[in-house]
Short mmCIF file of C-alpha atoms and ligand atoms in Angstrom, two decimals:
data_model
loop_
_atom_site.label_atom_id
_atom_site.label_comp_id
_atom_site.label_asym_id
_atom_site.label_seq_id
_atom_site.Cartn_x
_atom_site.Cartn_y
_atom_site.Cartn_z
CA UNK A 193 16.29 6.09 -20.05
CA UNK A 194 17.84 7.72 -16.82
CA UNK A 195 15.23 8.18 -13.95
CA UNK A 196 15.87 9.69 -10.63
CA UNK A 197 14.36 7.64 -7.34
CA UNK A 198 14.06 9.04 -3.93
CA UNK A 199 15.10 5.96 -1.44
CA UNK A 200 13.18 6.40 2.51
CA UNK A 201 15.25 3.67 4.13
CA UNK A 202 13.48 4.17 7.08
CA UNK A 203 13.67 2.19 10.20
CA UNK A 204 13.26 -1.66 11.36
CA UNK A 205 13.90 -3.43 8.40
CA UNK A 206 13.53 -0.72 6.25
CA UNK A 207 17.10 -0.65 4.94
CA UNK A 208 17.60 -4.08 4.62
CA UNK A 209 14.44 -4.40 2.24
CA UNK A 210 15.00 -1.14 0.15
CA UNK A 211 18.96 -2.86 -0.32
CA UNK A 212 17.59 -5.57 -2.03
CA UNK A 213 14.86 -3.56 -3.94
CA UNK A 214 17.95 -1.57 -5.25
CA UNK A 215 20.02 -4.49 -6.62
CA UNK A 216 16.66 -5.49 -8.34
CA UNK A 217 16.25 -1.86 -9.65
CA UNK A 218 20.01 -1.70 -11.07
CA UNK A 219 19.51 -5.78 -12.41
CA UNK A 220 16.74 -4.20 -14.81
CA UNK A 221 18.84 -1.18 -15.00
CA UNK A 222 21.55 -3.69 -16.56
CA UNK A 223 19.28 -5.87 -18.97
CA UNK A 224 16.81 -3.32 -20.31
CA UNK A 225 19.67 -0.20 -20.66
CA UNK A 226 18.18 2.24 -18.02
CA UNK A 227 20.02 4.08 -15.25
CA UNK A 228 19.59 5.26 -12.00
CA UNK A 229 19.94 7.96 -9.75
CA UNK A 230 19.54 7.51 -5.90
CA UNK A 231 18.89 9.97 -3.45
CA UNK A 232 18.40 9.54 0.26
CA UNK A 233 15.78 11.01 1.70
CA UNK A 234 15.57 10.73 6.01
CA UNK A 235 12.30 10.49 7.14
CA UNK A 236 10.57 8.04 10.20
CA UNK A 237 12.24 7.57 13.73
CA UNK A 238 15.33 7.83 11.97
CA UNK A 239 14.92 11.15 10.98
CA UNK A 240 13.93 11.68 15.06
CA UNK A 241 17.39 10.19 16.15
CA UNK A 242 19.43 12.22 13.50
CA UNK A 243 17.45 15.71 13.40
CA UNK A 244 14.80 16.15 16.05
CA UNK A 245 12.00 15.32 13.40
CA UNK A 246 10.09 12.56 12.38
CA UNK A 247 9.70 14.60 8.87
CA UNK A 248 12.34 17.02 8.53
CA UNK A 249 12.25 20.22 6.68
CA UNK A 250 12.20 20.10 3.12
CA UNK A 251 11.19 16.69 2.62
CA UNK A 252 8.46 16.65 0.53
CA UNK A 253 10.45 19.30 -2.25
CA UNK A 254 13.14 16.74 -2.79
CA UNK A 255 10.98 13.61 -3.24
CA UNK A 256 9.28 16.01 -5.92
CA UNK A 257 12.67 16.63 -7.70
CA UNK A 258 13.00 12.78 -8.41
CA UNK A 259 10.71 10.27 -10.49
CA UNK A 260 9.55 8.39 -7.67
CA UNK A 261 9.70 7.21 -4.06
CA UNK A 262 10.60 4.07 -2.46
CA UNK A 263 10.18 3.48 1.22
CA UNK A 264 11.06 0.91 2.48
CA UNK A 265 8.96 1.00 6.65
CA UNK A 266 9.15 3.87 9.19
CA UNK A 267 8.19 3.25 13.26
CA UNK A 268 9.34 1.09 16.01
CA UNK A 269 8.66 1.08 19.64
CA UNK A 270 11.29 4.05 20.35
CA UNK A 271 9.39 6.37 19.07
CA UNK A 272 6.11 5.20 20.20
CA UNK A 273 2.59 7.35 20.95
CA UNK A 274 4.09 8.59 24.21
CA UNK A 275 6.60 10.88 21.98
CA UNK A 276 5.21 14.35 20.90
CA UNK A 277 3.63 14.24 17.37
CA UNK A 278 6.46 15.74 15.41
CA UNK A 279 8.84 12.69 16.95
CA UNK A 280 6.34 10.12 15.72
CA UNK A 281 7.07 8.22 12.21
CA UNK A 282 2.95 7.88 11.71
CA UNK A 283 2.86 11.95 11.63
CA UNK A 284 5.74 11.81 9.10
CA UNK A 285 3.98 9.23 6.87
CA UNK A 286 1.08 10.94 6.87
CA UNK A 287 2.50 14.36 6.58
CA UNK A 288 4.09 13.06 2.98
CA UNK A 289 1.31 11.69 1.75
CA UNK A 290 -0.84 14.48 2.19
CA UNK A 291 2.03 16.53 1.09
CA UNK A 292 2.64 14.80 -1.89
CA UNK A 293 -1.00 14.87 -2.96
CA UNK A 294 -1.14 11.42 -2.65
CA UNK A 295 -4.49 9.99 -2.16
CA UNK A 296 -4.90 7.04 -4.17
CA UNK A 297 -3.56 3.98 -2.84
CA UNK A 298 -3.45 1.16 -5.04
CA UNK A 299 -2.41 -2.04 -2.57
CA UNK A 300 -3.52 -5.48 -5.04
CA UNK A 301 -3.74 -8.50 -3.44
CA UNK A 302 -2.87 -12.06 -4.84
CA UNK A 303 -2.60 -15.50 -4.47
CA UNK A 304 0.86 -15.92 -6.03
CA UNK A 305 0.29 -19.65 -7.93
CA UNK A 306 3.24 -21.31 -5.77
CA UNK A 307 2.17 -20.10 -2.73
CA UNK A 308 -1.60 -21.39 -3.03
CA UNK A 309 -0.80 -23.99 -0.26
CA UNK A 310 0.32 -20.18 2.29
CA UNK A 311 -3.76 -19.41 1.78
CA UNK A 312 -4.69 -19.68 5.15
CA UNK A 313 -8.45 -20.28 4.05
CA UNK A 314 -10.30 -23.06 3.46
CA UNK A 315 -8.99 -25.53 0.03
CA UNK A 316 -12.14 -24.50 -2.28
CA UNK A 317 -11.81 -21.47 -1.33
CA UNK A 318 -8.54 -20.74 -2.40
CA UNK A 319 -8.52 -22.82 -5.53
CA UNK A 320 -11.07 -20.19 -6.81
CA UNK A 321 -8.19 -17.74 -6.78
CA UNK A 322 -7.44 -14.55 -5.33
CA UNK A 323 -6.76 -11.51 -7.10
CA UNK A 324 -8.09 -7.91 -5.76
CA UNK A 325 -6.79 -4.66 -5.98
CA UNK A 326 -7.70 -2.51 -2.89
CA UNK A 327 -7.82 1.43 -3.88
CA UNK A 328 -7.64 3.12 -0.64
CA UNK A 329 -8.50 6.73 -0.64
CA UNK A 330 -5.26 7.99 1.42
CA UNK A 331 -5.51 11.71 2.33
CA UNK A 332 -8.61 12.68 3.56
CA UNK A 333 -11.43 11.40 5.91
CA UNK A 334 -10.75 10.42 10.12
CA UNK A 335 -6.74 10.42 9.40
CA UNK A 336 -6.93 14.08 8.41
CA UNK A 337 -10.01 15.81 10.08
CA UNK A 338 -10.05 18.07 13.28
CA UNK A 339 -8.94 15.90 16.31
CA UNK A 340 -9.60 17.33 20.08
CA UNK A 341 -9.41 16.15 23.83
CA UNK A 342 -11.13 18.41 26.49
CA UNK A 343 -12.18 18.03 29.68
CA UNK A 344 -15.57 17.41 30.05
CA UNK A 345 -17.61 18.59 33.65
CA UNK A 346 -19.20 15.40 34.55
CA UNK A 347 -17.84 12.50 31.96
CA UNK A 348 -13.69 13.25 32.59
CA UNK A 349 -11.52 13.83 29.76
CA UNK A 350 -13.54 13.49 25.97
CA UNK A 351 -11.84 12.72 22.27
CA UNK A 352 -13.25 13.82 18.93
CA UNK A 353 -11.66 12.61 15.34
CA UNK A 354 -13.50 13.93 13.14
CA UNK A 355 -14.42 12.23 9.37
CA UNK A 356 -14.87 14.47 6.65
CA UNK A 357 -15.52 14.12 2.90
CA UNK A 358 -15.74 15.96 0.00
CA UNK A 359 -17.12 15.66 -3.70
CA UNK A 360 -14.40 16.19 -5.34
CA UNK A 361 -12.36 14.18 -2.94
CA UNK A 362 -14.57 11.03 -3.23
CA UNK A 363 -14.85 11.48 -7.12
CA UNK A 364 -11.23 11.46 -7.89
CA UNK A 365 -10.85 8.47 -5.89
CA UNK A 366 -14.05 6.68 -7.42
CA UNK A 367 -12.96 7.86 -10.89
CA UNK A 368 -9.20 5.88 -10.08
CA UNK A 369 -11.34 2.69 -8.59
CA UNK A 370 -13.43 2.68 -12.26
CA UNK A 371 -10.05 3.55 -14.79
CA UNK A 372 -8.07 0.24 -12.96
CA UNK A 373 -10.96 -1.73 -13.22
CA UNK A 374 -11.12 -0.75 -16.57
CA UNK A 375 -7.71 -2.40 -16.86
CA UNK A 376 -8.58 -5.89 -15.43
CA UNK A 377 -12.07 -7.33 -14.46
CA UNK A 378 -14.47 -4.38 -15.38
CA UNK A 379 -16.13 -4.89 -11.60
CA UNK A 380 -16.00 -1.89 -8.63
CA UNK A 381 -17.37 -2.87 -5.61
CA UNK A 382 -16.97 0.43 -3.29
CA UNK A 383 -17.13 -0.20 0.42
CA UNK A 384 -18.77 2.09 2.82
CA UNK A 385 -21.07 2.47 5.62
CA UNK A 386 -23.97 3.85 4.47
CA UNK A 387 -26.39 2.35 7.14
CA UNK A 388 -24.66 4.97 9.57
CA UNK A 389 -22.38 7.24 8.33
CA UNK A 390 -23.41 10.47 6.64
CA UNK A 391 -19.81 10.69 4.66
CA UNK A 392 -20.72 7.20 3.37
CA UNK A 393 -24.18 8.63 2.08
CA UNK A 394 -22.38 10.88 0.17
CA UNK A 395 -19.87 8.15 -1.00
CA UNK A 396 -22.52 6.19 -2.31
CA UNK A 397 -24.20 9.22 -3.99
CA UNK A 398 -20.93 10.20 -6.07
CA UNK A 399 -19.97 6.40 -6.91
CA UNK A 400 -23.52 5.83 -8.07
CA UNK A 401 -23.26 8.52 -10.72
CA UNK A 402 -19.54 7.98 -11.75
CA UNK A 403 -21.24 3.73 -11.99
CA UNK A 404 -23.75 5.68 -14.45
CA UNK A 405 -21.10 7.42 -16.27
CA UNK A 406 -18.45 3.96 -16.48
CA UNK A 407 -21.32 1.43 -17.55
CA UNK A 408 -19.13 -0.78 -19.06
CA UNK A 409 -17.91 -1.76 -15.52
CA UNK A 410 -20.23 -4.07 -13.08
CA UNK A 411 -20.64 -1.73 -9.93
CA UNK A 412 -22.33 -2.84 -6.29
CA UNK A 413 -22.33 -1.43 -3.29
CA UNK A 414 -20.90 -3.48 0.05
CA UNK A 415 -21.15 -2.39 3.26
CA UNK A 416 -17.54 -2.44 5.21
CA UNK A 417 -18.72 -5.35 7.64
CA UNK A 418 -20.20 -7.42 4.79
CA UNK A 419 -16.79 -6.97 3.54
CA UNK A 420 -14.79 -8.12 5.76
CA UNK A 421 -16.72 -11.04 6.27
CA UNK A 422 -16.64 -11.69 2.07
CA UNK A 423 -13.11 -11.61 2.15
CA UNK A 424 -12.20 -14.16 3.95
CA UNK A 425 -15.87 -16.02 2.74
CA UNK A 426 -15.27 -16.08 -0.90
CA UNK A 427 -12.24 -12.97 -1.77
CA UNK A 428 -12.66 -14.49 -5.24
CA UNK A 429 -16.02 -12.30 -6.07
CA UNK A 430 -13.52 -9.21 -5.47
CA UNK A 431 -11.76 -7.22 -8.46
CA UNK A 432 -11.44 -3.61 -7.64
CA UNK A 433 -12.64 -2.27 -4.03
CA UNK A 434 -12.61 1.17 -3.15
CA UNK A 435 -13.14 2.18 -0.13
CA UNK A 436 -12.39 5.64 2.42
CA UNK A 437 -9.40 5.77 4.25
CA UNK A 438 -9.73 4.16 7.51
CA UNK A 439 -11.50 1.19 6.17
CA UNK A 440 -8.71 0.52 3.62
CA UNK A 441 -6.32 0.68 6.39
CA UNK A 442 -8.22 -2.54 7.92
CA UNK A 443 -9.52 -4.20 5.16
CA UNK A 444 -6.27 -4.50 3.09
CA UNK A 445 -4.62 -6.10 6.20
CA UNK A 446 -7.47 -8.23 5.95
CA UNK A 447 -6.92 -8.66 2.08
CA UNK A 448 -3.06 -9.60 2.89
CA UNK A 449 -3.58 -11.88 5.20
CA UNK A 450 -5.67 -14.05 2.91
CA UNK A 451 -3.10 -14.27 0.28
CA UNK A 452 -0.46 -16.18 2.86
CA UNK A 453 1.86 -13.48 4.35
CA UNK A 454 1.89 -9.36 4.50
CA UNK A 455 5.29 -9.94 3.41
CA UNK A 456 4.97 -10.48 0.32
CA UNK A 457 2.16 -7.43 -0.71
CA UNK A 458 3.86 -4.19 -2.70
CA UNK A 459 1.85 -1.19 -3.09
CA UNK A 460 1.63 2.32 -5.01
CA UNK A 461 0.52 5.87 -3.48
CA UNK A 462 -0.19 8.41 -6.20
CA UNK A 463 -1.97 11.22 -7.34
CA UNK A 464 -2.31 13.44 -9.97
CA UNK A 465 1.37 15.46 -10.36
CA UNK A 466 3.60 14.67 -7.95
CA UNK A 467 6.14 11.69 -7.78
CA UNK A 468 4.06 8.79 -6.88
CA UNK A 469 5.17 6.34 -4.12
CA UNK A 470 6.22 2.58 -3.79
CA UNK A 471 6.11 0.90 -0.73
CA UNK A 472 5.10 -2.42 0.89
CA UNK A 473 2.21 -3.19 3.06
CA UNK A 474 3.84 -3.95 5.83
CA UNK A 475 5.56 -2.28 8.90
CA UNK A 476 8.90 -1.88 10.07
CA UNK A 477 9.59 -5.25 11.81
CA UNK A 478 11.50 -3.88 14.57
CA UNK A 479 12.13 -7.60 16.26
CA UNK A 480 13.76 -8.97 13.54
CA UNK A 481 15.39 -5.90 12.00
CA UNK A 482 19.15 -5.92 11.04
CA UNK A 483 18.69 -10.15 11.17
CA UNK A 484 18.65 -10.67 7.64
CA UNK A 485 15.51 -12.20 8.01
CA UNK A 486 12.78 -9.91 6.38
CA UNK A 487 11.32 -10.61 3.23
CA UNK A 488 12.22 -8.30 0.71
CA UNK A 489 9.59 -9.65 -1.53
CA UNK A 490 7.17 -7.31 -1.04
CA UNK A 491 9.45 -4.59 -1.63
CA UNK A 492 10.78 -5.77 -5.13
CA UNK A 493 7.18 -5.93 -5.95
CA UNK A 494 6.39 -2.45 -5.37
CA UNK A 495 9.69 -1.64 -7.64
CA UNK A 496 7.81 -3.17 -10.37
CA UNK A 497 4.82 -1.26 -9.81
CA UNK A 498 7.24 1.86 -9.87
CA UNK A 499 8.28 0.60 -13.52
CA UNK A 500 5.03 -0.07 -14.82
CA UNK A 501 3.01 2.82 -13.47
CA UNK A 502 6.07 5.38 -13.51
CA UNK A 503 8.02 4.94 -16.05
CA UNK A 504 5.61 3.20 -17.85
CA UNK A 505 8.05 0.35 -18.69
CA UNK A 506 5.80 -2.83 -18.78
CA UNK A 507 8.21 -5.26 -19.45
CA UNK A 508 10.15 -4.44 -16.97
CA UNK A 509 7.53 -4.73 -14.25
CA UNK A 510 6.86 -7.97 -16.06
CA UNK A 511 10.51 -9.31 -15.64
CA UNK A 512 10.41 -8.32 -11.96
CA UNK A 513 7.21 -10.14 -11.37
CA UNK A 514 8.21 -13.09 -13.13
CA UNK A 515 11.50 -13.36 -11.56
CA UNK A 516 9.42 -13.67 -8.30
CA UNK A 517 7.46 -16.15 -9.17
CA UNK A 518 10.07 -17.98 -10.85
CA UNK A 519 12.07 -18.18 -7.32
CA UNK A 520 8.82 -18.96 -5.37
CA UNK A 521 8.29 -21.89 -7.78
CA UNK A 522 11.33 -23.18 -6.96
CA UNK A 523 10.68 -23.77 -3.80
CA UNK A 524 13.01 -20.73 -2.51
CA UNK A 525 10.95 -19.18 0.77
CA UNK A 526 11.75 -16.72 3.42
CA UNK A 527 10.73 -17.63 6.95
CA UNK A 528 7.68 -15.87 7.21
CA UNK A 529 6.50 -17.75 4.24
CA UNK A 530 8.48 -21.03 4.79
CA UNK A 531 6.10 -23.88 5.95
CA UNK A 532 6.99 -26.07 8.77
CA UNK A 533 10.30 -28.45 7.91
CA UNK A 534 10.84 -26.15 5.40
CA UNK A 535 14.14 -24.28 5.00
CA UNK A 536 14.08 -20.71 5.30
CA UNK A 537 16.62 -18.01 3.23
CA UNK A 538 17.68 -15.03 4.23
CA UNK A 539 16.72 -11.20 2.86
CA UNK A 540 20.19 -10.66 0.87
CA UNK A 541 19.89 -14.16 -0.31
CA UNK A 542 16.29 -14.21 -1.68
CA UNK A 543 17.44 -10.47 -3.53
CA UNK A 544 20.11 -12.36 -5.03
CA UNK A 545 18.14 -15.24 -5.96
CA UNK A 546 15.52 -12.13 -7.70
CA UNK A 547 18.04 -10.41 -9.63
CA UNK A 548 19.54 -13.55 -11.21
CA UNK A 549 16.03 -14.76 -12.57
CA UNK A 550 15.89 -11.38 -14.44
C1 IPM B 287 -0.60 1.66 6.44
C2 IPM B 287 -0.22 1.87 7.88
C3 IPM B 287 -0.32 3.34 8.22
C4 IPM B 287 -1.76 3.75 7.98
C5 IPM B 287 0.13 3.71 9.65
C6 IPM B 287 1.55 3.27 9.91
C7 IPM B 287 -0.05 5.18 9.95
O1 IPM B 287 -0.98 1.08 8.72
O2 IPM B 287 0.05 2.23 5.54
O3 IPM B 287 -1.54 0.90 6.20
O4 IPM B 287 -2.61 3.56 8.88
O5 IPM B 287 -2.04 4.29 6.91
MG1 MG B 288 -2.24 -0.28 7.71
#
């Protein structure tokens, strides 16, 4: 087969990561008979340097001409929140995924099996395993709604974000949250705050009848500060949470975190037509960018989520996967996942090390 992939660089490390993604990408190419088609897309504080714009015209229509989207990070301290909106890589990473249509993030979470000992909780904790998958609604609620700053007469200056949710904007989400779980465990827990928020009443009201309507999957109801406190507690109770947008911005740091390094955590943006998109969890990296120290890891694992949910090419997503865990079981480790004593490899070398396992 012959797909066509849109490649956002982006900034930091960006490049360095989305390199080694591609030799992975063109090592399946090789063994399973597919072939590729690249195209460059500019987009983040590069985009700023070269054009003016953090998102520059006509973005979103050529990511829709190709199969998917890999990005590799976008921001750095250049183009930081003193720049005007349009400068900002955040605005431009928003603007696609709104653009895009994109408003289910899938971002899983697991202990890889050689990496147990990177679990920075407890021993018993971790031995119970850790494997979540996070579905973060991505294109609605405080990220999107009405923002304002006026001048008040007697308090100074005042700042409004305002959180909105719809229906059919919490449904499609919920009914994402029930189909994966579907796939795996057969538990949703959806995260909200109901005690407070009225857009979390409503959240609850829609997930309670879409619970009705997938009975065959265990459903509860946490609230977000239970949550975080579970996760690190016992993550093990976790299969699929769903959860609004801002809280699935902090909680699958959180989720990360627990499973020994953000470096290592892919994840897929999609929604119902458009080109879906692959990127890691985490940022840019700007201090160690161009060092050939980031691990690409996370990056390569988002290329097999492009495979399996894509192209729908399971075996490929399967050779990826177990090409990573192949190198982390022998002992190969970047530095942000290398423990003390422990020698560290480089970004090329640990793509290299990938793409000969496959
Ligand atoms: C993420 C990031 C972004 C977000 C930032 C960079 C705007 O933190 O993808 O989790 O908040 O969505
Ligand atoms: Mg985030």
């Amino acid at each position: 087969m012959n797909f066509k992939i849109a490649l956002i660089r982006g900034d930091g490390i960006g490049p360095e990561i989305v390199n080694e993604a591609v030799g992975v990408i063109n090592k399946v190419g090789e063994k399973f008979g597919h072939t590729f088609e690249y195209v460059d897309v500019l987009l983040g504080g590069c985009a700023t340097d070269a054009v003016g714009k953090s998102y520059p015209d006509g973005t979103a229509e050529l990511c829709r001409s190709c199969d998917a989207v890999l990005l590799g990070a976008v921001g750095g301290p250049k183009w930081g929140s003193d720049k005007p909106a349009e400068q900002r890589p955040e605005t431009a990473l928003l603007a696609i995924r709104k653009d895009l249509g994109l408003y289910a993030n899938l971002r899983p979470a697991a202990l890889r099996p050689a990496l147990a000992e990177a679990c920075p909780l407890k021993k018993e904790t971790a031995e119970g395993g850790i494997d979540l998958l996070m579905v973060r609604e991505l294109t609605g609620g405080i990220y999107f709604g009405k923002r304002d700053k006026y001048q008040t007469e007697d308090r100074g200056l005042e700042a409004t974000d305002l959180m909105a949710y719809s229906e059919m904007e919490i449904e499609r989400i919920g009914r994402r949250a029930f189909e994966m779980a579907r796939l795996r465990r057969k538990k949703v827990s959806s995260v909200d705050k109901a005690n407070v928020l009225e857009t979390s009443r409503l959240w609850r009201s829609v997930m309670h009848r879409l619970a009705e309507e997938y009975s065959d999957v265990a459903y509860e109801d946490v609230l977000v500060d239970n949550c975080a406190m579970q996760l690190v507690r016992d993550p093990g109770q976790f299969d699929v949470v769903v959860t609004e947008n801002m809280f699935g911005d902090i909680l699958s740091d959180e989720a990360s975190m627990i499973t020994g390094s953000i470096g290592l955590l892919p994840s897929a943006s999609m929604g119902d037509s458009a080109p879906a998109l692959y990127e890691p969890i985490h940022g840019s990296a700007p201090d160690i960018a161009g060092q050939d120290k980031a691990n690409p890891i996370a990056t390569i694992l988002s290329v097999a989520m492009m495979f399996r949910y894509s192209f729908r090419l399971a075996a490929e997503a399967d050779a990826i996967e177990a090409a990573v865990d192949a190198v982390l079981a022998e002992g190969w480790r970047t530095a942000d996942i290398a423990r003390e004593g422990e020698s560290a490899v480089g970004t090329r070398r640990m793509g290299e090390l990938i793409c000969s396992h496959i």
